[in-house]
Coordinates of C-alpha atoms in Angstrom, one line a residue:
X170 CA 0.2 0.0 -0.1
X171 CA 0.8 3.7 -0.3
X172 CA 2.4 4.2 3.0
X173 CA 4.6 0.8 2.8
X174 CA 5.8 2.4 -0.5
X175 CA 6.9 5.5 0.9
X176 CA 8.7 4.0 4.1
X177 CA 10.6 1.8 1.4
X178 CA 11.6 4.9 -0.6
X179 CA 12.5 6.8 2.8
X180 CA 14.8 3.8 3.8
X181 CA 16.5 3.9 0.6
X182 CA 17.0 7.7 1.3
X183 CA 18.6 7.3 4.6
X184 CA 21.0 4.7 3.2
X185 CA 21.9 6.7 0.2
X186 CA 22.6 9.8 2.4
X187 CA 25.0 7.9 4.4
X188 CA 22.9 8.3 7.7
X189 CA 22.2 4.8 8.7
X190 CA 22.4 1.2 7.2
X191 CA 19.7 -0.2 9.4
X192 CA 17.4 2.5 10.4
X193 CA 13.8 2.3 9.0
X194 CA 12.0 5.7 9.1
X195 CA 8.3 5.7 10.7
X196 CA 5.6 7.9 9.1
X197 CA 3.0 9.4 10.8
X198 CA 0.1 11.9 9.9
X199 CA 1.1 15.5 10.8
X200 CA -1.5 16.9 13.7
X201 CA -2.0 19.8 11.3
X202 CA -3.1 19.0 7.7
X203 CA -1.5 22.2 6.4
X204 CA 1.9 20.6 7.4
X205 CA 1.3 18.0 4.9
X206 CA 0.2 14.4 4.3
X207 CA 3.0 12.5 6.2
X208 CA 5.9 13.3 8.5
X209 CA 8.8 11.4 9.7
X210 CA 11.4 12.6 12.6
X211 CA 13.8 10.2 11.6
X212 CA 16.4 13.1 11.2
X213 CA 15.9 13.8 14.9
X214 CA 16.2 10.2 15.9
X215 CA 19.7 9.7 13.9
X216 CA 21.1 13.1 15.1
X217 CA 22.4 12.1 18.4
X218 CA 24.3 8.9 17.6
X219 CA 25.7 10.7 14.5
X220 CA 26.9 13.7 16.7
X221 CA 25.2 16.1 14.1
X222 CA 22.8 18.9 14.1
X223 CA 19.2 17.5 13.7
X224 CA 18.6 20.1 10.9
X225 CA 21.5 19.1 9.1
X226 CA 20.8 15.7 9.3
X227 CA 17.4 16.4 7.8
X228 CA 19.1 18.7 5.0
X229 CA 21.3 15.6 3.9
X230 CA 18.3 13.4 4.0
X231 CA 15.9 15.7 2.0
X232 CA 19.0 16.0 -0.5
X233 CA 19.1 12.4 -1.0
X234 CA 15.3 12.0 -1.5
X235 CA 15.1 15.0 -3.9
X236 CA 17.8 13.2 -6.0
X237 CA 15.7 10.3 -6.3
X238 CA 11.9 11.6 -6.3
X239 CA 8.9 9.4 -5.7
X240 CA 6.2 9.7 -8.2
X241 CA 3.6 10.1 -5.6
X242 CA 5.3 12.9 -3.9
X243 CA 4.9 16.5 -4.7
X244 CA 7.0 18.5 -2.2
X245 CA 9.4 17.7 0.8
X246 CA 10.0 20.3 3.2
X247 CA 12.0 20.6 6.6
X248 CA 10.0 21.7 9.6
X249 CA 10.9 22.9 12.9
X250 CA 14.1 21.1 14.7
X251 CA 14.2 18.8 11.8
X252 CA 10.9 17.0 11.0
X253 CA 10.5 15.9 7.4
X254 CA 7.2 16.8 6.0
X255 CA 5.8 15.2 2.7
X256 CA 3.1 16.4 0.5
X257 CA 1.4 13.9 -1.8
X258 CA 0.2 14.8 -5.4
X259 CA -3.2 15.1 -5.7
X260 CA -3.7 11.9 -7.9
X261 CA -1.7 10.1 -5.2
X262 CA -4.2 11.0 -2.6
X263 CA -7.0 9.5 -4.5
X264 CA -5.2 6.4 -5.7
X265 CA -7.0 4.8 -2.5
X266 CA -10.1 4.9 -4.4
X267 CA -8.9 2.5 -7.0
X268 CA -7.3 0.2 -4.4
X269 CA -10.5 0.1 -2.3
X270 CA -12.7 -0.7 -5.5
X271 CA -10.4 -3.3 -6.6
X272 CA -9.7 -5.1 -3.4
X273 CA -13.5 -4.9 -2.1
X274 CA -13.8 -7.0 1.0
X275 CA -10.3 -7.7 1.2
X276 CA -9.2 -4.2 1.1
X277 CA -6.6 -3.5 4.0
X278 CA -5.6 -7.1 4.5
X279 CA -1.9 -7.7 4.5
X280 CA 0.4 -10.7 4.6
X281 CA 2.8 -9.7 7.2
X282 CA 2.1 -12.3 9.6
X283 CA 1.1 -15.2 6.9
X284 CA 0.9 -18.6 8.4
X285 CA 1.5 -17.7 12.0
X286 CA -0.5 -19.4 14.2
X287 CA -2.2 -17.5 16.9
X288 CA -4.7 -19.1 19.6
X289 CA -7.2 -16.4 21.0
X290 CA -8.7 -17.8 24.3
X291 CA -12.0 -15.7 25.2
X292 CA -15.3 -15.9 27.0
X293 CA -14.4 -18.9 29.0
X294 CA -17.3 -18.7 31.3
X295 CA -18.0 -20.9 34.2
X296 CA -20.9 -23.2 33.1
X297 CA -22.9 -21.9 36.0
X298 CA -25.2 -19.5 34.8
X299 CA -26.2 -17.4 31.6
X300 CA -23.4 -15.2 30.0
X301 CA -23.2 -11.8 31.9
X302 CA -22.0 -8.3 30.5
X303 CA -18.6 -9.0 31.5
X304 CA -18.5 -12.2 29.2
X305 CA -20.5 -10.2 26.5
X306 CA -17.5 -7.4 26.4
X307 CA -15.2 -10.3 26.3
X308 CA -16.9 -11.9 23.4
X309 CA -17.1 -8.9 21.3
X310 CA -13.5 -8.0 22.1
X311 CA -12.3 -11.6 21.5
X312 CA -14.4 -12.2 18.1
X313 CA -13.1 -8.7 16.8
X314 CA -9.7 -9.1 17.6
X315 CA -9.8 -12.8 16.0
X316 CA -11.1 -11.0 13.0
X317 CA -8.4 -8.4 13.0
X318 CA -5.6 -11.0 13.3
X319 CA -7.0 -12.8 10.2
X320 CA -6.7 -9.6 8.1
X321 CA -2.8 -9.8 8.8
X322 CA -2.7 -13.4 7.4
X323 CA -2.7 -15.1 11.0
X324 CA -4.1 -18.7 11.3
X325 CA -6.4 -18.0 14.2
X326 CA -7.7 -20.6 16.6
X327 CA -10.6 -19.6 18.8
X328 CA -10.7 -21.3 22.1
X329 CA -13.2 -21.3 24.9
X330 CA -11.8 -22.7 28.3
X331 CA -14.7 -24.4 30.4
X332 CA -14.0 -24.4 34.1
X333 CA -16.1 -27.3 34.8
X334 CA -14.2 -28.5 37.8
X335 CA -14.1 -27.1 41.4
X336 CA -16.1 -25.5 44.1
X337 CA -18.3 -23.5 41.8
X338 CA -19.8 -26.6 40.0
X339 CA -20.2 -28.2 43.3
X340 CA -22.4 -25.2 44.4
X341 CA -24.2 -25.3 41.0
X342 CA -25.2 -28.9 41.7
X343 CA -26.2 -28.3 45.1
X344 CA -28.2 -25.4 44.4
X345 CA -30.2 -27.2 41.5
X346 CA -30.8 -30.2 43.9
X347 CA -32.2 -27.9 46.6
X348 CA -34.3 -25.8 44.3
X349 CA -35.7 -29.2 42.6
X350 CA -36.8 -30.2 46.1
X351 CA -38.7 -26.8 46.8
X352 CA -36.0 -25.3 49.1
X353 CA -35.8 -21.5 48.7
X354 CA -32.7 -19.4 49.0
X355 CA -32.1 -18.2 52.8
X356 CA -34.1 -21.2 54.0
X357 CA -32.5 -23.6 56.4
X358 CA -29.7 -25.8 54.6
X359 CA -29.2 -23.4 51.6
X360 CA -25.5 -22.8 51.2
X361 CA -24.3 -19.2 51.6
X362 CA -22.6 -19.4 48.1
X363 CA -25.6 -21.0 46.5
X364 CA -26.8 -19.9 43.0
X365 CA -30.2 -17.6 43.4
X366 CA -31.2 -16.9 39.9
X367 CA -34.4 -18.3 38.3
X368 CA -32.5 -19.9 35.9
X369 CA -31.5 -22.4 38.7
X370 CA -35.4 -23.1 39.3
X371 CA -35.6 -23.8 35.4
X372 CA -32.9 -26.2 35.4
X373 CA -34.3 -28.2 38.3
X374 CA -37.8 -28.4 36.7
X375 CA -36.2 -29.2 33.6
X376 CA -34.2 -32.3 35.4
X377 CA -37.1 -33.7 37.2
X378 CA -39.3 -33.6 34.0
X379 CA -36.8 -35.6 32.2
X380 CA -37.1 -38.3 35.2
X381 CA -34.0 -37.2 36.9
X382 CA -33.2 -38.4 40.6
X383 CA -32.6 -35.1 42.7
X384 CA -30.4 -37.1 45.1
X385 CA -28.2 -38.2 42.3
X386 CA -25.5 -35.6 42.4
X387 CA -23.4 -36.6 39.4
X388 CA -26.6 -36.9 37.4
X389 CA -27.7 -33.3 38.4
X390 CA -24.1 -32.0 37.8
X391 CA -23.9 -33.4 34.4
X392 CA -27.3 -32.2 33.4
X393 CA -27.0 -28.8 34.8
X394 CA -23.8 -28.1 33.2
X395 CA -25.1 -29.3 29.6
X396 CA -28.0 -27.2 29.9
X397 CA -26.1 -24.0 30.8
X398 CA -23.2 -24.8 27.9
X399 CA -26.3 -25.0 25.6
X400 CA -27.5 -21.8 26.7
X401 CA -24.1 -20.0 26.5
X402 CA -23.8 -21.4 23.0
X403 CA -27.3 -20.1 22.0
X404 CA -26.5 -16.7 23.2
X405 CA -23.1 -16.6 21.5
X406 CA -24.8 -17.7 18.3
X407 CA -27.1 -14.8 18.7
X408 CA -24.4 -12.4 19.4
X409 CA -22.7 -13.6 16.2
X410 CA -19.7 -14.7 17.5
X411 CA -18.0 -17.3 15.0
X412 CA -17.7 -20.9 16.3
X413 CA -15.1 -21.7 18.7
X414 CA -12.4 -24.3 17.3
X415 CA -11.9 -25.8 20.6
X416 CA -13.8 -25.9 23.9
X417 CA -11.4 -27.2 26.1
X418 CA -12.5 -28.6 29.7
X419 CA -10.6 -27.8 32.9
X420 CA -11.6 -31.3 34.0
X421 CA -9.6 -32.9 31.4
X422 CA -6.5 -31.5 32.8
X423 CA -7.0 -33.8 35.8
X424 CA -8.3 -36.9 34.0
X425 CA -5.6 -36.7 31.6
X426 CA -3.0 -36.2 34.1
X427 CA -1.7 -33.0 32.9
X428 CA -1.8 -31.2 36.2
X429 CA 0.1 -33.9 38.2
X430 CA 2.6 -34.1 35.3
X431 CA 3.1 -30.3 35.4
X432 CA 3.5 -30.3 39.1
X433 CA 6.2 -33.1 39.1
X434 CA 8.0 -31.5 36.2
X435 CA 8.3 -28.2 38.5
X436 CA 9.5 -30.3 41.3
X437 CA 12.1 -32.0 39.1
X438 CA 13.1 -28.5 37.8
X439 CA 14.2 -27.2 41.4
X440 CA 11.9 -24.3 41.6
X441 CA 9.7 -25.6 44.3
X442 CA 9.9 -26.2 48.0
X443 CA 8.1 -27.7 50.9
X444 CA 6.9 -25.5 53.9
X445 CA 4.4 -25.8 56.6
X446 CA 3.0 -28.9 54.8
X447 CA 2.3 -27.0 51.6
X448 CA 4.3 -27.3 48.3
X449 CA 5.5 -23.5 47.0
X450 CA 6.4 -22.5 43.8
X451 CA 9.5 -19.7 43.6
X452 CA 7.7 -17.1 41.7
X453 CA 10.0 -14.6 43.1
X454 CA 12.6 -15.9 40.8
X455 CA 10.6 -14.6 38.0
X456 CA 9.5 -11.2 39.2
X457 CA 6.5 -12.1 41.5
X458 CA 6.3 -10.2 44.8
X459 CA 6.1 -13.3 46.8
X460 CA 6.3 -17.0 46.3
X461 CA 3.0 -18.8 45.7
X462 CA 1.4 -21.9 47.2
X463 CA 0.6 -24.9 44.6
X464 CA -0.6 -27.6 46.8
X465 CA -2.3 -26.5 49.9
X466 CA -1.5 -28.1 53.2
X467 CA -5.1 -29.4 53.5
X468 CA -4.6 -30.8 50.1
X469 CA -5.7 -29.8 46.6
X470 CA -4.1 -27.6 44.2
X471 CA -4.5 -23.7 44.0
X472 CA -6.1 -22.3 41.0
X473 CA -3.1 -21.0 39.3
X474 CA -1.5 -24.5 38.8
X475 CA -4.2 -26.1 36.4
X476 CA -3.9 -22.7 34.4
X477 CA 0.0 -23.6 34.2
X478 CA -1.0 -26.9 32.9
X479 CA -3.4 -25.5 30.4
X480 CA -0.8 -23.2 29.0
X481 CA 1.6 -26.1 28.5
X482 CA -1.1 -27.7 26.7
X483 CA -1.5 -24.8 24.3
X484 CA 2.6 -24.6 23.9
X485 CA 2.6 -28.4 23.1
X486 CA -0.2 -27.9 20.5
X487 CA 2.1 -25.6 18.5
X488 CA 0.6 -22.2 19.7
X489 CA 3.6 -20.1 20.4
X490 CA 1.5 -16.9 19.9
X491 CA -1.3 -16.9 22.7
X492 CA -3.6 -14.3 23.6
X493 CA -5.9 -14.3 26.8
X494 CA -8.9 -12.2 27.0
X495 CA -9.8 -12.0 30.5
X496 CA -11.2 -9.6 33.3
X497 CA -9.0 -7.2 35.0
X498 CA -9.7 -9.2 38.2
X499 CA -7.3 -11.8 36.6
X500 CA -4.4 -9.4 36.6
X501 CA -2.8 -11.0 39.6
X502 CA -2.6 -14.6 37.8
X503 CA -0.5 -13.2 35.0
X504 CA 2.8 -13.2 37.0
X505 CA 2.2 -16.5 38.5
X506 CA 1.2 -18.4 35.4
X507 CA 4.2 -17.0 33.6
X508 CA 6.4 -17.8 36.4
X509 CA 5.2 -21.3 36.4
X510 CA 5.7 -21.7 32.6
X511 CA 9.3 -20.1 33.0
X512 CA 10.2 -22.6 35.7
X513 CA 9.6 -25.5 33.6
X514 CA 12.5 -24.7 31.3
X515 CA 10.7 -25.6 28.2
X516 CA 11.8 -22.6 26.2
X517 CA 8.7 -20.9 26.6
X518 CA 9.4 -17.0 26.2
X519 CA 9.0 -14.7 29.2
X520 CA 6.1 -12.8 27.8
X521 CA 3.9 -15.8 27.2
X522 CA 0.9 -15.7 27.0
X523 CA -0.3 -12.2 26.0
X524 CA -3.3 -10.8 27.9
X525 CA -6.1 -8.5 26.9
X526 CA -7.6 -7.4 30.2
X527 CA -11.2 -5.8 30.2
X528 CA -13.0 -4.1 33.1
X529 CA -16.4 -4.9 33.7
X530 CA -19.6 -3.0 32.4
X531 CA -22.0 -1.0 34.3
X532 CA -25.6 -0.9 32.6
X533 CA -27.4 2.5 32.8
X534 CA -31.1 3.2 31.9
X535 CA -33.0 6.4 32.5
X536 CA -30.0 7.8 34.4
X537 CA -29.9 5.0 37.0
X538 CA -27.6 1.7 37.0
X539 CA -29.6 -1.3 36.1
X540 CA -28.2 -4.4 38.4
X541 CA -31.2 -6.8 38.7
X542 CA -31.7 -9.5 36.2
X543 CA -35.1 -11.2 35.6
X544 CA -33.4 -14.6 35.1
X545 CA -30.2 -14.3 36.8
X546 CA -30.9 -12.1 39.6
X547 CA -27.8 -10.5 40.6
X548 CA -26.4 -9.6 37.1
X549 CA -27.4 -8.5 33.8
X550 CA -27.2 -10.9 31.1
X551 CA -25.9 -11.0 27.5
X552 CA -29.3 -12.2 26.4
X553 CA -31.0 -9.3 28.0
X554 CA -28.8 -6.8 26.5
X555 CA -29.5 -8.2 23.1
X556 CA -33.2 -8.2 23.6
X557 CA -33.0 -4.4 24.7
X558 CA -30.9 -2.9 22.0
X559 CA -30.1 -5.5 19.5
X560 CA -26.8 -7.3 18.6
X561 CA -25.1 -4.7 16.5
X562 CA -25.3 -2.0 19.2
X563 CA -24.1 -4.4 21.8
X564 CA -21.0 -5.4 19.9
X565 CA -20.2 -1.8 18.7
X566 CA -20.5 -0.3 22.0
X567 CA -18.6 -3.0 23.8
X568 CA -15.6 -2.6 21.6
X569 CA -15.6 1.1 21.4
X570 CA -13.4 1.6 24.4
X571 CA -10.0 0.6 25.4
X572 CA -10.5 -2.7 27.0
X573 CA -9.1 -2.0 30.6
X574 CA -11.1 1.3 30.8
X575 CA -14.4 1.4 32.7
X576 CA -17.3 1.3 30.5
X577 CA -20.9 2.3 31.1
X578 CA -23.4 0.8 28.6
X579 CA -26.3 3.4 28.3
X580 CA -29.2 1.5 27.2
X581 CA -31.0 4.9 26.2
X582 CA -28.3 6.0 24.0
X583 CA -27.9 2.5 22.3
X584 CA -31.6 2.7 21.2
X585 CA -31.5 6.4 20.3
X586 CA -31.6 7.4 16.6
X587 CA -29.0 10.2 16.7
X588 CA -25.3 11.3 16.0
X589 CA -24.7 10.7 19.8
X590 CA -25.3 7.1 19.2
X591 CA -22.0 6.0 17.5
X592 CA -23.1 2.6 16.0
X593 CA -26.2 4.4 14.4
X594 CA -24.0 7.2 13.2
X595 CA -21.8 4.8 11.2
X596 CA -24.6 2.6 10.0
X597 CA -26.6 5.7 8.9
X598 CA -23.3 6.9 7.0
X599 CA -23.4 3.6 5.2
X600 CA -26.9 3.7 4.1
X601 CA -26.9 7.2 3.0
X602 CA -24.0 6.4 0.7
X603 CA -26.1 3.4 -0.7
X604 CA -29.0 5.7 -1.2
X605 CA -26.8 8.4 -3.0
X606 CA -25.3 5.6 -5.1
X607 CA -28.6 4.2 -6.2
X608 CA -29.7 7.7 -7.3
X609 CA -26.3 8.4 -9.0
X610 CA -26.9 5.2 -11.1
X611 CA -23.3 4.9 -11.9
X612 CA -22.3 1.4 -13.1
X613 CA -19.2 -0.4 -11.5
X614 CA -17.3 -0.3 -14.6
X615 CA -17.9 3.5 -14.5
X616 CA -16.8 3.8 -11.2
X617 CA -13.6 1.8 -11.8
X618 CA -12.9 4.0 -14.8
X619 CA -13.6 7.4 -13.2
X620 CA -11.1 10.2 -13.6
X621 CA -10.1 11.1 -10.0
X622 CA -8.4 14.1 -11.2
X623 CA -11.5 15.9 -11.2
X624 CA -11.7 15.5 -7.5
X625 CA -10.4 18.8 -6.0
X626 CA -12.3 19.8 -3.0
X627 CA -10.4 19.9 0.2
X628 CA -13.0 17.7 1.9
X629 CA -12.8 15.0 -0.9
X630 CA -8.8 14.8 -0.1
X631 CA -9.6 14.7 3.5
X632 CA -12.0 11.6 2.9
X633 CA -9.6 10.1 0.6
X634 CA -6.7 10.4 3.2
X635 CA -8.6 8.9 6.0
X636 CA -9.6 5.8 3.8
X637 CA -5.9 5.5 2.9
X638 CA -5.0 4.9 6.8
X639 CA -7.5 1.8 6.9
X640 CA -4.6 -1.0 6.1
X641 CA -2.1 0.5 8.7
X642 CA -5.0 0.8 11.3
X643 CA -5.8 -2.8 11.0
X644 CA -2.2 -3.7 11.2
X645 CA -1.8 -1.7 14.4
X646 CA -4.9 -3.0 15.9
X647 CA -4.0 -6.5 15.5
X648 CA -0.3 -5.9 16.6
X649 CA -1.2 -3.9 19.8
X650 CA -4.4 -6.0 20.7
X651 CA -6.4 -2.8 20.5
X652 CA -9.8 -3.4 18.7
X653 CA -11.2 -0.5 20.2
X654 CA -9.3 1.7 17.6
X655 CA -11.5 0.4 14.8
X656 CA -14.8 2.0 16.0
X657 CA -13.2 5.2 16.7
X658 CA -11.8 4.9 13.1
X659 CA -15.2 4.2 11.6
X660 CA -16.9 7.2 13.1
X661 CA -14.0 9.3 11.6
X662 CA -14.8 7.7 8.3
X663 CA -18.3 8.6 8.7
X664 CA -17.8 12.3 9.9
X665 CA -15.6 12.9 6.9
X666 CA -17.8 11.6 4.4
X667 CA -20.8 13.6 5.9
X668 CA -18.7 16.7 5.8
X669 CA -17.6 16.0 2.2
X670 CA -21.4 15.3 1.1
X671 CA -22.3 18.6 2.6
X672 CA -19.7 20.2 0.5
X673 CA -20.3 18.7 -2.9
X674 CA -23.3 17.1 -4.8
X675 CA -22.5 13.8 -6.3
X676 CA -25.6 13.5 -8.5
X677 CA -24.6 16.1 -10.9
X678 CA -25.2 16.4 -14.8
X679 CA -21.7 16.2 -15.6
X680 CA -21.4 12.4 -16.2
X681 CA -17.8 12.2 -15.8
X682 CA -17.6 14.4 -12.6
X683 CA -20.5 12.3 -11.2
X684 CA -18.6 9.1 -11.7
X685 CA -15.5 10.5 -10.0
X686 CA -17.4 11.7 -6.9
X687 CA -19.5 8.4 -6.8
X688 CA -16.3 6.5 -7.0
X689 CA -14.9 8.2 -3.8
X690 CA -18.6 7.5 -2.2
X691 CA -18.4 3.9 -3.1
X692 CA -15.0 3.6 -1.7
X693 CA -16.0 5.1 1.5
X694 CA -19.1 2.6 1.7
X695 CA -16.8 -0.3 1.2
X696 CA -14.4 0.6 3.9
X697 CA -17.3 1.2 6.4
X698 CA -18.8 -2.2 5.3
X699 CA -15.4 -3.9 5.9
X700 CA -14.9 -2.4 9.3
X701 CA -18.3 -3.2 10.4
X702 CA -18.0 -6.7 9.3
X703 CA -14.8 -7.2 11.5
X704 CA -16.9 -5.8 14.3
X705 CA -19.6 -8.3 13.6
X706 CA -21.9 -5.4 12.9
X707 CA -24.4 -5.4 10.0
X708 CA -23.9 -2.6 7.3
X709 CA -27.5 -1.8 6.3
X710 CA -28.3 -0.4 2.8
X711 CA -31.3 1.6 4.1
X712 CA -32.6 2.9 7.2

């Protein structure tokens, strides 16, 4: 793409100017459009190691570039202490239109990470209740990130880790048994940590109707987990999440002997010790603030031990790039899991796995926080969110902020048909363009062959410039695990189009001019549609 071409040209310029044999200039958009279309601070970066004045370095760099001009560039200038500003020829700015129309849905895709296997683990909800808003945010972030990674050529493996072992499942079983017997929460014999939602009553009724014996704990457990897994799958399907490649069961780590094998390997490695009848891991050797108990004095492993075993499984399955999407409440687990993996001396990198941590979601309606769910009792479910505002609004909203930032889901805003509603604003821009193109009645052939030299308005240039940023934005979002930049970008594109549309009519009598303007509009619609598809949001043609 255009940016990559310019970086290659600049890199050659650095070499020919004798400034560096290894430096690769970075290109950024200037903060002020009047400074040009691109800028690089490579002269400032090289000045200190060269022991030269930055402006002198910039002058030498500019001379090398002037000696070998790029066909896309109209002007090179030096600004401030040594910034190089680059201005493109008008035709170069609008070349993106042809690129978009030619590539269609694949515009913005790259192959820099072609063939790289990446495992993304997300949602990973305990099968103890319906999916809540935190799971919803995780599902939206995870599915979008997977889509972004695929645009870079990655072979993405979607994985859901079922915590189907431990006390929470025991509590679920006990809760279903008691409700099936007619015992109410807070009655005598009701456990302090029992599940209180109406869904527990529903499961109990279904179990009895199927002829189950409520005294058979194993049967109740299996039935309840299966019901809740199916319900979670149903909610995720309604949410538009692509099918997971693997549903990994925590229980399998024990039945397959992986946990015991991992603990034994850690003991053999010499990174454990016994103290107070407990087995400890020397996590302080790997940056943790204190050593951690692996096996409690009372028996049984602490929760991070199966996590280590699980990640050994990921590594042994050939996934050397792994991203875990989890709530910020899991932050304390990161150092322990990584320490356990390092202590195994398997050659696993220090930063393995990567984490994308997200904060929880507050739901507001009518200016007040909504906390009570009809089904779950203590939290709002994903199914309820979809019912209230629709899949598109939920997905767009939950990705629109940086993952670890606090997020308030405003039901009233998500339902509104106004510019303040970001998903409505972007979808309306796409629908508006589609309407304009229907009225313009320009064939695909005419759009492709249009003379973009007829586009001269500054609003048209600004729109084309932001369209050209799309490929780099996808690469950055995938690299930095930052899906939130995509919704923000789509709002920028929508705003740029609305601004352009207000400045120039598209359906004009001059057919050549109409085709040129319509081609820019068509490219904008394609980029909006592409971005919305990555978010799992529809791109309506009419609203």
